[in-house]
Amino acid sequence: MEKTRISKLMAERGLCSRREADSYIERGWVRVDGVVVAELGSKAYPDQQITLERPALQRQTARVTILLNKPVGYVSAQAEKGYRPAVSLIQAASRYRGDRAPLRFDPSHLRGLAPAGRLDIDSQGLLVLTQDGRVARQLIGDDSEVDKEYLVRVQGRIASDGLALLNHGLELDGKPLRRAQVEWLNRDQLRFVLHEGKKRQIRRMCELVGLKVVGLKRVRMGKVALGDLPQGQWRYLRKGERFA
């Protein structure tokens, strides 16, 4: 059995991101089998116990995750081509009045807040922004098992085997896609449930079977649904609320 960098093991176990792990190690907030580790690049065996000191746990507890109903016209991450980033909508005035989280909005909640998964500029719906590397890894890590649900309005005439191909059998960028769940809700709307998130995946999938997407809305990520959150408004992820 070979040793692995402790920061990598911590990320794989969902304790934090690798960047956060390095920060905690530098501060002496990480123990391996009860022994404090303070040297970056230190390694451990995969079966060793890794624990965090109280300051690291407190720092994680203070980090927020925000759910936003992103409108069309906003980009998920950095501003581009004159368009505003979705994070600019996170203001005290745009907080959902029905938010039951006990937190009071503070400008520090915007520090390091980043989208966990893209949502195209011409798409709307649930966008998760978080300060917590554990949440980001759970949603967009290579081994993520969190599914995402979308409502998709389309135009055009679908190929005879198009629905079957949308469920399984298409390739993008030379690689086969994971099995999806796709069904008609009415004559011009499809419901997609995906287990991956390639760039503009649904639009490209639809094009391959003769359809054009004219409206796309993400309504769920794992166990967290958009619900009645109004467009352009946001709320905090509540304590005890989990994506998986």
CSV table of C-alpha atoms in Angstrom, one decimal:
chain,number,residue,atom,x,y,z
A,1,MET,CA,0.0,0.0,0.0
A,2,GLU,CA,1.5,3.3,-1.0
A,3,LYS,CA,1.2,6.6,0.8
A,4,THR,CA,-0.8,9.5,-0.7
A,5,ARG,CA,-0.7,13.2,0.0
A,6,ILE,CA,-2.8,14.0,3.0
A,7,SER,CA,-4.5,16.9,1.2
A,8,LYS,CA,-5.7,14.5,-1.5
A,9,LEU,CA,-7.0,12.0,1.0
A,10,MET,CA,-8.9,14.8,2.8
A,11,ALA,CA,-10.5,15.9,-0.4
A,12,GLU,CA,-11.4,12.3,-1.4
A,13,ARG,CA,-13.1,11.8,2.0
A,14,GLY,CA,-15.1,15.0,1.6
A,15,LEU,CA,-13.4,16.7,4.6
A,16,CYS,CA,-12.6,19.8,2.5
A,17,SER,CA,-11.0,20.9,-0.8
A,18,ARG,CA,-7.3,20.3,-1.4
A,19,ARG,CA,-6.6,24.0,-1.2
A,20,GLU,CA,-8.4,24.1,2.2
A,21,ALA,CA,-6.5,21.0,3.3
A,22,ASP,CA,-3.2,22.7,2.6
A,23,SER,CA,-4.3,25.8,4.5
A,24,TYR,CA,-5.4,23.6,7.5
A,25,ILE,CA,-2.1,21.7,7.5
A,26,GLU,CA,-0.1,24.9,7.5
A,27,ARG,CA,-1.9,26.0,10.6
A,28,GLY,CA,-1.5,22.7,12.4
A,29,TRP,CA,-5.2,21.9,12.3
A,30,VAL,CA,-4.9,18.4,10.9
A,31,ARG,CA,-4.1,15.2,12.8
A,32,VAL,CA,-3.3,11.8,11.3
A,33,ASP,CA,-3.9,9.0,13.8
A,34,GLY,CA,-3.9,11.6,16.5
A,35,VAL,CA,-0.6,13.2,15.5
A,36,VAL,CA,-0.6,16.8,14.3
A,37,VAL,CA,0.7,17.3,10.7
A,38,ALA,CA,2.1,20.7,9.9
A,39,GLU,CA,4.3,20.1,6.8
A,40,LEU,CA,2.8,20.7,3.3
A,41,GLY,CA,3.1,17.7,1.1
A,42,SER,CA,3.0,15.2,3.9
A,43,LYS,CA,1.7,11.8,3.0
A,44,ALA,CA,-0.3,9.1,4.8
A,45,TYR,CA,-1.7,5.6,4.1
A,46,PRO,CA,-5.3,5.4,2.8
A,47,ASP,CA,-6.4,3.5,5.9
A,48,GLN,CA,-5.1,6.1,8.4
A,49,GLN,CA,-7.5,8.2,10.4
A,50,ILE,CA,-7.5,11.9,9.5
A,51,THR,CA,-9.3,14.4,11.8
A,52,LEU,CA,-9.6,18.2,11.9
A,53,GLU,CA,-9.0,20.4,14.9
A,54,ARG,CA,-11.8,22.6,16.3
A,55,PRO,CA,-10.6,25.8,14.5
A,56,ALA,CA,-10.9,24.1,11.2
A,57,LEU,CA,-14.4,22.7,12.0
A,58,GLN,CA,-15.5,26.2,13.2
A,59,ARG,CA,-14.3,27.8,10.0
A,60,GLN,CA,-16.2,25.2,7.9
A,61,THR,CA,-19.4,25.8,9.9
A,62,ALA,CA,-19.1,29.5,9.2
A,63,ARG,CA,-19.0,29.0,5.5
A,64,VAL,CA,-22.3,29.5,3.6
A,65,THR,CA,-24.0,28.0,0.6
A,66,ILE,CA,-26.5,30.0,-1.3
A,67,LEU,CA,-29.3,28.8,-3.7
A,68,LEU,CA,-30.1,31.3,-6.4
A,69,ASN,CA,-32.9,31.3,-9.1
A,70,LYS,CA,-30.7,32.6,-11.9
A,71,PRO,CA,-32.5,34.5,-14.6
A,72,VAL,CA,-31.5,34.4,-18.3
A,73,GLY,CA,-28.8,37.0,-19.1
A,74,TYR,CA,-26.5,36.4,-16.2
A,75,VAL,CA,-23.3,34.3,-16.4
A,76,SER,CA,-22.5,31.8,-13.7
A,77,ALA,CA,-19.0,32.8,-13.0
A,78,GLN,CA,-16.9,35.8,-14.1
A,79,ALA,CA,-18.5,38.7,-15.9
A,80,GLU,CA,-18.0,38.6,-19.7
A,81,LYS,CA,-19.0,40.5,-22.8
A,82,GLY,CA,-20.8,43.1,-20.7
A,83,TYR,CA,-23.0,40.5,-18.9
A,84,ARG,CA,-23.2,40.5,-15.1
A,85,PRO,CA,-22.2,37.6,-13.0
A,86,ALA,CA,-24.9,35.8,-11.1
A,87,VAL,CA,-23.2,36.6,-7.8
A,88,SER,CA,-24.1,40.3,-8.3
A,89,LEU,CA,-27.7,39.2,-7.5
A,90,ILE,CA,-26.7,38.2,-3.9
A,91,GLN,CA,-27.7,41.3,-2.0
A,92,ALA,CA,-29.8,41.8,1.2
A,93,ALA,CA,-32.6,43.3,-0.8
A,94,SER,CA,-32.9,40.2,-3.1
A,95,ARG,CA,-33.0,37.6,-0.4
A,96,TYR,CA,-36.2,35.5,-0.5
A,97,ARG,CA,-38.6,36.6,2.2
A,98,GLY,CA,-39.5,33.0,2.8
A,99,ASP,CA,-35.9,32.0,3.7
A,100,ARG,CA,-36.1,30.2,7.0
A,101,ALA,CA,-32.3,30.1,7.6
A,102,PRO,CA,-31.4,32.0,10.9
A,103,LEU,CA,-28.4,33.7,9.2
A,104,ARG,CA,-28.3,37.5,8.7
A,105,PHE,CA,-26.8,38.5,5.4
A,106,ASP,CA,-23.3,39.8,5.8
A,107,PRO,CA,-20.9,41.0,3.0
A,108,SER,CA,-18.4,38.4,4.2
A,109,HIS,CA,-20.7,35.8,2.8
A,110,LEU,CA,-19.7,36.9,-0.7
A,111,ARG,CA,-16.0,36.4,0.0
A,112,GLY,CA,-14.8,33.3,-2.0
A,113,LEU,CA,-18.4,32.5,-3.0
A,114,ALA,CA,-18.2,30.5,-6.2
A,115,PRO,CA,-20.7,28.6,-8.4
A,116,ALA,CA,-20.7,24.8,-7.9
A,117,GLY,CA,-21.7,23.9,-11.5
A,118,ARG,CA,-22.3,26.0,-14.5
A,119,LEU,CA,-25.7,27.3,-15.8
A,120,ASP,CA,-25.4,28.9,-19.2
A,121,ILE,CA,-26.2,32.6,-19.8
A,122,ASP,CA,-29.3,31.7,-21.8
A,123,SER,CA,-30.5,29.2,-19.1
A,124,GLN,CA,-32.3,29.8,-15.9
A,125,GLY,CA,-33.1,28.1,-12.6
A,126,LEU,CA,-31.2,26.7,-9.6
A,127,LEU,CA,-27.6,27.8,-9.3
A,128,VAL,CA,-25.6,26.8,-6.2
A,129,LEU,CA,-22.9,29.2,-5.0
A,130,THR,CA,-20.8,28.2,-2.1
A,131,GLN,CA,-17.8,29.0,0.1
A,132,ASP,CA,-17.5,25.4,1.2
A,133,GLY,CA,-15.1,23.2,-0.8
A,134,ARG,CA,-16.9,20.1,0.5
A,135,VAL,CA,-20.2,21.2,-1.2
A,136,ALA,CA,-18.4,22.1,-4.4
A,137,ARG,CA,-16.7,18.7,-4.6
A,138,GLN,CA,-20.0,16.9,-3.9
A,139,LEU,CA,-21.7,18.7,-6.8
A,140,ILE,CA,-19.0,18.9,-9.4
A,141,GLY,CA,-16.2,16.5,-8.4
A,142,ASP,CA,-15.2,13.8,-10.9
A,143,ASP,CA,-16.9,11.2,-8.6
A,144,SER,CA,-20.1,13.2,-8.0
A,145,GLU,CA,-23.2,11.1,-7.8
A,146,VAL,CA,-25.6,14.1,-7.5
A,147,ASP,CA,-28.1,14.2,-10.3
A,148,LYS,CA,-29.5,17.4,-11.8
A,149,GLU,CA,-33.0,17.8,-13.2
A,150,TYR,CA,-34.0,20.2,-16.0
A,151,LEU,CA,-37.2,21.3,-17.8
A,152,VAL,CA,-36.4,21.9,-21.4
A,153,ARG,CA,-38.6,23.5,-24.1
A,154,VAL,CA,-37.7,22.4,-27.6
A,155,GLN,CA,-38.6,23.0,-31.3
A,156,GLY,CA,-38.2,20.8,-34.3
A,157,ARG,CA,-38.9,17.2,-35.2
A,158,ILE,CA,-37.1,14.6,-33.2
A,159,ALA,CA,-35.5,11.7,-34.9
A,160,SER,CA,-37.4,8.4,-34.8
A,161,ASP,CA,-35.0,7.0,-32.3
A,162,GLY,CA,-34.2,10.3,-30.7
A,163,LEU,CA,-35.8,9.8,-27.3
A,164,ALA,CA,-33.9,6.5,-26.9
A,165,LEU,CA,-30.7,8.2,-27.9
A,166,LEU,CA,-31.2,11.0,-25.4
A,167,ASN,CA,-31.5,8.5,-22.6
A,168,HIS,CA,-28.5,6.5,-23.7
A,169,GLY,CA,-26.3,6.2,-26.8
A,170,LEU,CA,-25.0,9.7,-27.6
A,171,GLU,CA,-21.4,10.9,-27.6
A,172,LEU,CA,-20.0,14.4,-27.0
A,173,ASP,CA,-16.4,15.4,-27.6
A,174,GLY,CA,-15.6,11.8,-28.7
A,175,LYS,CA,-16.8,10.3,-25.3
A,176,PRO,CA,-20.0,8.4,-24.6
A,177,LEU,CA,-22.4,10.2,-22.2
A,178,ARG,CA,-23.6,8.6,-19.0
A,179,ARG,CA,-27.1,7.1,-19.0
A,180,ALA,CA,-29.7,9.9,-18.6
A,181,GLN,CA,-33.4,10.0,-17.9
A,182,VAL,CA,-35.3,11.9,-20.5
A,183,GLU,CA,-39.1,11.9,-21.0
A,184,TRP,CA,-41.7,14.1,-22.7
A,185,LEU,CA,-43.8,16.2,-20.4
A,186,ASN,CA,-46.0,17.6,-23.2
A,187,ARG,CA,-45.6,18.2,-27.0
A,188,ASP,CA,-42.8,20.7,-26.6
A,189,GLN,CA,-41.2,20.1,-23.2
A,190,LEU,CA,-38.8,17.4,-22.1
A,191,ARG,CA,-37.7,16.5,-18.6
A,192,PHE,CA,-33.9,15.7,-18.3
A,193,VAL,CA,-32.2,14.1,-15.3
A,194,LEU,CA,-28.4,14.1,-15.8
A,195,HIS,CA,-25.6,12.6,-13.8
A,196,GLU,CA,-22.8,14.7,-15.4
A,197,GLY,CA,-22.4,18.3,-16.5
A,198,LYS,CA,-20.6,18.8,-19.8
A,199,LYS,CA,-20.6,22.3,-21.3
A,200,ARG,CA,-24.0,23.1,-22.9
A,201,GLN,CA,-24.7,19.4,-22.7
A,202,ILE,CA,-28.5,19.4,-23.1
A,203,ARG,CA,-28.5,21.8,-26.0
A,204,ARG,CA,-25.9,19.7,-27.8
A,205,MET,CA,-27.7,16.5,-27.1
A,206,CYS,CA,-30.9,17.9,-28.5
A,207,GLU,CA,-29.2,19.1,-31.6
A,208,LEU,CA,-27.9,15.6,-32.3
A,209,VAL,CA,-31.5,14.3,-32.5
A,210,GLY,CA,-33.0,17.1,-34.5
A,211,LEU,CA,-34.2,19.4,-31.7
A,212,LYS,CA,-33.5,23.0,-30.8
A,213,VAL,CA,-33.6,24.1,-27.2
A,214,VAL,CA,-35.6,27.4,-26.8
A,215,GLY,CA,-35.8,27.3,-23.0
A,216,LEU,CA,-33.9,25.5,-20.2
A,217,LYS,CA,-34.5,25.6,-16.5
A,218,ARG,CA,-32.7,23.7,-13.8
A,219,VAL,CA,-35.2,22.7,-11.0
A,220,ARG,CA,-33.2,20.3,-8.8
A,221,MET,CA,-29.7,19.3,-7.7
A,222,GLY,CA,-29.8,16.1,-5.8
A,223,LYS,CA,-32.3,16.4,-2.9
A,224,VAL,CA,-32.4,20.2,-3.1
A,225,ALA,CA,-35.2,21.6,-5.3
A,226,LEU,CA,-35.7,25.1,-6.6
A,227,GLY,CA,-39.2,25.0,-5.2
A,228,ASP,CA,-41.0,28.4,-5.0
A,229,LEU,CA,-37.9,30.5,-5.0
A,230,PRO,CA,-38.7,33.5,-7.2
A,231,GLN,CA,-36.5,34.3,-10.2
A,232,GLY,CA,-33.7,36.7,-9.3
A,233,GLN,CA,-33.9,35.9,-5.6
A,234,TRP,CA,-31.8,33.6,-3.3
A,235,ARG,CA,-31.8,31.8,0.0
A,236,TYR,CA,-29.3,30.1,2.3
A,237,LEU,CA,-28.9,26.3,2.3
A,238,ARG,CA,-30.4,25.4,5.6
A,239,LYS,CA,-28.8,23.4,8.3
A,240,GLY,CA,-29.7,19.7,7.8
A,241,GLU,CA,-30.4,20.3,4.1
A,242,ARG,CA,-28.3,18.0,1.9
A,243,PHE,CA,-27.8,17.5,-1.8
A,244,ALA,CA,-27.1,13.7,-1.4
